[in-house]
């Protein structure tokens, strides 16, 4: 039921109305959206796009996720229509639905959250430098983009022999600590989908090169709270990573080092330091 005088239930027929009105206004004479009168705004606004924006904004404000009923009621849209919009967004990975039927922003939305990612990027730099100085090793901020890990920010070790990744470079999820840390926060069904579009390259003899093997590894990551790369991406390298929780961005922090300097035992201590920084980055900036 409509909630106000100007509220209306939407239907697929509204899309046809938008198309029918396309020839009824002057594109060159269109007013700026910020200064348009309500009457002109209604004339130039594409209602389908407007509904998608409302839906994405609603999901962006939710941490726990929303049901179809929550969404359709909040934006006053019939359930079948809302489902079609959500299904389309889900197919493009801008929305994801968990096993309980709750919708959240999907991995494809990371690119749209450029401001949120920019803030995380800016806030992370001094903390990465602190981690580098405390451990003596390279510190990294990575995000999941598609089925790869993208290094957003890196602070290289000052040592002559070091493990270093360039900002903007990519690595697979299946053989990196960052990939394990981030995907440990996703449901197994979603991880399977990602791996279906990933070449599980056997980079070293330690690389996990099967879907089930990787899912088994994620169980261990979830239990201990951090992911490791034990000479799986590079025969001479090790890394440890923790997810940054409490944001809509699938991101993680890691420390990378030559295997001769970073022992398996030391990884647990470093994971504690990474977790402390991840919690600070997840908290609202003061």
Coordinates of C-alpha atoms in Angstrom, one line a residue:
X1 CA 0.0 0.0 0.0
X2 CA 1.3 3.5 -0.8
X3 CA 2.8 5.4 2.1
X4 CA 2.1 9.0 0.9
X5 CA 0.4 11.2 -1.6
X6 CA 3.2 10.9 -4.1
X7 CA 4.0 7.2 -3.5
X8 CA 2.9 4.7 -6.1
X9 CA 3.3 1.0 -6.6
X10 CA 5.6 0.3 -9.5
X11 CA 5.1 -2.2 -12.2
X12 CA 6.9 -3.3 -15.4
X13 CA 4.5 -1.1 -17.3
X14 CA 6.3 1.9 -15.9
X15 CA 9.4 1.0 -17.9
X16 CA 7.3 1.4 -21.1
X17 CA 6.1 4.8 -19.8
X18 CA 9.8 5.9 -19.6
X19 CA 10.4 4.9 -23.2
X20 CA 7.3 6.5 -24.4
X21 CA 8.3 9.8 -22.9
X22 CA 11.8 9.8 -24.4
X23 CA 10.7 11.9 -27.4
X24 CA 8.8 14.4 -25.4
X25 CA 11.6 16.7 -24.1
X26 CA 14.6 18.6 -25.3
X27 CA 17.9 16.9 -24.3
X28 CA 20.0 20.0 -25.0
X29 CA 17.7 22.1 -22.8
X30 CA 17.6 19.7 -19.8
X31 CA 18.1 21.5 -16.5
X32 CA 20.8 20.5 -14.1
X33 CA 19.4 17.8 -11.6
X34 CA 20.5 19.9 -8.6
X35 CA 18.4 22.9 -9.7
X36 CA 15.5 21.3 -11.6
X37 CA 12.0 22.0 -10.3
X38 CA 9.9 19.0 -9.0
X39 CA 7.9 19.2 -12.2
X40 CA 10.9 19.1 -14.5
X41 CA 12.6 16.5 -12.3
X42 CA 9.6 14.2 -12.9
X43 CA 9.9 14.8 -16.6
X44 CA 13.5 14.0 -16.9
X45 CA 14.0 11.3 -14.3
X46 CA 14.1 7.7 -15.5
X47 CA 12.0 5.8 -13.0
X48 CA 13.7 2.5 -13.6
X49 CA 17.1 3.9 -12.8
X50 CA 15.7 5.8 -9.8
X51 CA 14.3 2.5 -8.4
X52 CA 17.7 0.8 -8.8
X53 CA 19.4 3.6 -7.0
X54 CA 16.9 3.4 -4.1
X55 CA 17.4 -0.3 -3.9
X56 CA 21.2 -0.1 -3.8
X57 CA 21.1 2.8 -1.3
X58 CA 18.9 0.7 0.9
X59 CA 21.2 -2.3 0.8
X60 CA 24.2 -0.1 1.3
X61 CA 22.8 1.0 4.7
X62 CA 22.2 -2.6 5.8
X63 CA 24.9 -4.6 7.4
X64 CA 22.9 -7.8 8.1
X65 CA 21.1 -7.8 4.7
X66 CA 17.4 -7.4 3.8
X67 CA 14.7 -9.8 2.8
X68 CA 12.6 -9.4 -0.4
X69 CA 9.7 -8.3 1.8
X70 CA 11.8 -5.7 3.6
X71 CA 13.0 -4.2 0.3
X72 CA 9.7 -4.2 -1.5
X73 CA 8.0 -2.5 1.5
X74 CA 10.7 0.0 2.0
X75 CA 10.7 1.3 -1.6
X76 CA 6.9 0.6 -2.1
X77 CA 7.4 -1.8 -4.9
X78 CA 5.4 -4.9 -5.7
X79 CA 7.3 -8.1 -4.7
X80 CA 7.4 -9.6 -8.2
X81 CA 8.8 -6.4 -9.6
X82 CA 11.3 -6.0 -6.8
X83 CA 12.4 -9.6 -7.3
X84 CA 13.0 -9.0 -11.0
X85 CA 15.2 -6.0 -10.3
X86 CA 17.1 -7.9 -7.6
X87 CA 17.5 -10.9 -9.9
X88 CA 19.0 -8.7 -12.6
X89 CA 21.4 -7.0 -10.2
X90 CA 22.4 -10.4 -8.7
X91 CA 23.1 -11.7 -12.2
X92 CA 25.6 -8.8 -12.7
X93 CA 27.0 -9.4 -9.1
X94 CA 25.9 -6.0 -7.8
X95 CA 23.7 -7.9 -5.3
X96 CA 24.1 -11.2 -3.7
X97 CA 21.6 -13.4 -1.9
X98 CA 22.5 -15.7 1.0
X99 CA 21.1 -19.1 1.9
X100 CA 18.5 -17.5 4.1
X101 CA 17.2 -15.3 1.2
X102 CA 18.7 -12.0 2.5
X103 CA 20.1 -9.6 0.0
X104 CA 23.4 -7.6 0.4
X105 CA 25.6 -5.6 -1.9
X106 CA 27.6 -7.9 -4.1
X107 CA 31.2 -8.0 -5.2
X108 CA 30.5 -6.1 -8.4
X109 CA 29.5 -3.1 -6.3
X110 CA 33.1 -2.5 -5.1
X111 CA 33.7 -0.5 -8.3
X112 CA 30.7 1.7 -7.6
X113 CA 31.9 2.3 -4.0
X114 CA 34.9 4.3 -5.2
X115 CA 34.5 6.9 -2.4
X116 CA 34.3 4.2 0.3
X117 CA 37.4 2.4 -1.2
X118 CA 39.2 5.7 -1.5
X119 CA 38.6 6.4 2.2
X120 CA 39.8 3.0 3.2
X121 CA 42.8 3.5 0.9
X122 CA 43.7 6.8 2.5
X123 CA 43.2 5.6 6.1
X124 CA 45.2 2.4 5.5
X125 CA 48.5 4.0 4.5
X126 CA 49.8 5.1 7.9
X127 CA 48.7 1.8 9.4
X128 CA 50.5 -0.2 6.7
X129 CA 53.6 1.8 7.3
X130 CA 53.3 1.0 11.0
X131 CA 52.9 -2.7 10.3
X132 CA 55.9 -2.5 8.0
X133 CA 58.1 -0.8 10.6
X134 CA 57.0 -3.3 13.4
X135 CA 57.5 -6.4 11.3
X136 CA 60.2 -5.3 9.0
X137 CA 58.3 -6.8 6.1
X138 CA 56.0 -5.6 3.3
X139 CA 52.4 -4.7 4.2
X140 CA 49.5 -4.8 1.8
X141 CA 45.8 -3.8 1.4
X142 CA 43.9 -5.9 -1.1
X143 CA 40.4 -6.1 -2.4
X144 CA 38.4 -8.7 -4.3
X145 CA 37.6 -7.6 -7.8
X146 CA 35.9 -10.2 -9.9
X147 CA 37.7 -13.4 -9.2
X148 CA 41.1 -11.8 -8.5
X149 CA 42.8 -10.0 -5.7
X150 CA 43.8 -6.4 -6.5
X151 CA 46.6 -4.7 -4.5
X152 CA 45.1 -1.3 -3.6
X153 CA 48.0 -0.1 -1.4
X154 CA 51.4 -1.6 -0.6
X155 CA 54.3 -0.5 1.6
X156 CA 57.4 -2.3 0.8
X157 CA 59.9 -3.7 3.3
X158 CA 63.1 -1.6 3.6
X159 CA 65.2 -4.8 3.4
X160 CA 67.1 -5.5 0.2
X161 CA 65.5 -9.0 -0.2
X162 CA 61.8 -8.7 0.1
X163 CA 58.4 -9.7 -1.2
X164 CA 56.7 -6.8 -3.0
X165 CA 53.6 -6.3 -5.1
X166 CA 52.8 -3.2 -7.1
X167 CA 49.6 -1.3 -6.4
X168 CA 47.1 -2.2 -9.1
X169 CA 48.6 -5.7 -9.7
X170 CA 46.5 -8.8 -9.4
X171 CA 46.9 -12.3 -8.0
X172 CA 44.6 -15.3 -7.9
X173 CA 42.5 -16.0 -4.8
X174 CA 43.3 -19.7 -4.4
X175 CA 47.0 -19.3 -3.7
X176 CA 47.2 -16.0 -1.7
X177 CA 46.7 -15.2 2.0
X178 CA 44.6 -12.1 0.9
X179 CA 42.4 -14.3 -1.3
X180 CA 41.8 -16.8 1.5
X181 CA 41.1 -14.1 4.1
X182 CA 38.6 -12.3 2.0
X183 CA 36.8 -15.4 0.7
X184 CA 36.6 -16.8 4.2
X185 CA 33.9 -14.1 4.8
X186 CA 31.8 -15.4 1.9
X187 CA 29.4 -18.4 1.8
X188 CA 30.9 -21.5 0.2
X189 CA 28.3 -21.3 -2.6
X190 CA 29.7 -17.9 -3.6
X191 CA 33.3 -19.2 -3.4
X192 CA 32.4 -22.1 -5.7
X193 CA 31.1 -19.6 -8.2
X194 CA 34.3 -17.6 -8.1
X195 CA 36.5 -20.7 -8.5
X196 CA 34.4 -21.8 -11.5
X197 CA 35.8 -18.8 -13.3
X198 CA 39.3 -19.2 -12.0
X199 CA 42.1 -21.2 -13.5
X200 CA 43.4 -23.0 -10.4
X201 CA 47.0 -22.8 -11.6
X202 CA 49.5 -25.0 -9.7
X203 CA 52.1 -22.3 -9.1
X204 CA 54.2 -24.3 -6.7
X205 CA 54.0 -27.8 -5.2
X206 CA 52.2 -26.3 -2.2
X207 CA 49.4 -24.6 -4.3
X208 CA 45.9 -25.8 -3.5
X209 CA 44.6 -26.6 -7.0
X210 CA 41.1 -28.1 -6.3
X211 CA 37.8 -26.5 -5.4
X212 CA 37.2 -28.9 -2.5
X213 CA 40.7 -28.5 -1.2
X214 CA 40.3 -24.7 -1.2
X215 CA 37.0 -24.9 0.6
X216 CA 38.6 -27.2 3.2
X217 CA 41.3 -24.7 3.7
X218 CA 38.8 -21.9 4.2
X219 CA 37.3 -23.9 7.1
X220 CA 40.7 -23.7 8.8
X221 CA 40.9 -20.0 8.0
X222 CA 37.5 -19.3 9.6
X223 CA 38.5 -21.2 12.7
X224 CA 41.8 -19.4 13.3
X225 CA 40.7 -16.0 11.9
X226 CA 43.5 -15.5 9.4
X227 CA 44.7 -16.9 6.0
X228 CA 48.2 -18.0 5.1
X229 CA 50.2 -18.5 1.9
X230 CA 52.8 -21.1 2.8
X231 CA 55.0 -21.0 -0.4
X232 CA 51.8 -21.4 -2.5
X233 CA 52.1 -18.4 -4.8
X234 CA 55.9 -18.1 -4.8
X235 CA 58.2 -20.9 -3.8
X236 CA 60.3 -18.5 -1.7
X237 CA 57.5 -16.5 -0.1
X238 CA 55.0 -16.6 2.7
X239 CA 52.2 -14.3 3.8
X240 CA 49.5 -13.9 6.4
X241 CA 46.3 -11.9 6.0
X242 CA 43.1 -11.0 7.9
X243 CA 39.8 -9.7 6.6
X244 CA 38.6 -6.2 7.2
X245 CA 35.1 -6.7 8.6
X246 CA 32.3 -4.2 9.2
X247 CA 32.5 -2.6 5.7
X248 CA 30.7 -3.4 2.4
X249 CA 34.1 -3.8 0.8
X250 CA 35.7 -7.3 0.5
X251 CA 39.1 -6.3 1.7
X252 CA 42.0 -7.7 3.7
X253 CA 45.4 -6.7 5.1
X254 CA 48.5 -8.9 4.7
X255 CA 52.2 -9.1 5.6
X256 CA 54.5 -10.8 3.0
X257 CA 58.0 -11.9 3.4
X258 CA 60.6 -14.4 2.2
X259 CA 59.9 -17.8 3.7
X260 CA 63.4 -17.8 5.3
X261 CA 62.4 -14.9 7.5
X262 CA 58.7 -15.5 8.1
X263 CA 58.1 -18.8 10.0
X264 CA 54.8 -20.5 10.4
X265 CA 55.0 -19.9 14.2
X266 CA 55.5 -16.1 13.6
X267 CA 52.4 -15.9 11.4
X268 CA 50.0 -16.2 14.4
X269 CA 51.7 -13.2 16.2
X270 CA 51.6 -11.1 13.0
X271 CA 48.0 -12.1 12.5
X272 CA 47.2 -10.5 15.9
X273 CA 48.8 -7.2 14.8
X274 CA 46.9 -7.3 11.5
X275 CA 43.6 -7.9 13.3
X276 CA 44.1 -4.9 15.5
X277 CA 44.7 -2.7 12.5
X278 CA 41.8 -4.2 10.6
X279 CA 39.5 -3.5 13.5
X280 CA 40.7 0.2 13.5
X281 CA 40.1 0.5 9.8
X282 CA 36.6 -0.9 10.1
X283 CA 35.6 1.5 12.8
X284 CA 34.2 4.9 11.7
X285 CA 36.8 7.5 11.3
X286 CA 37.0 10.0 14.2

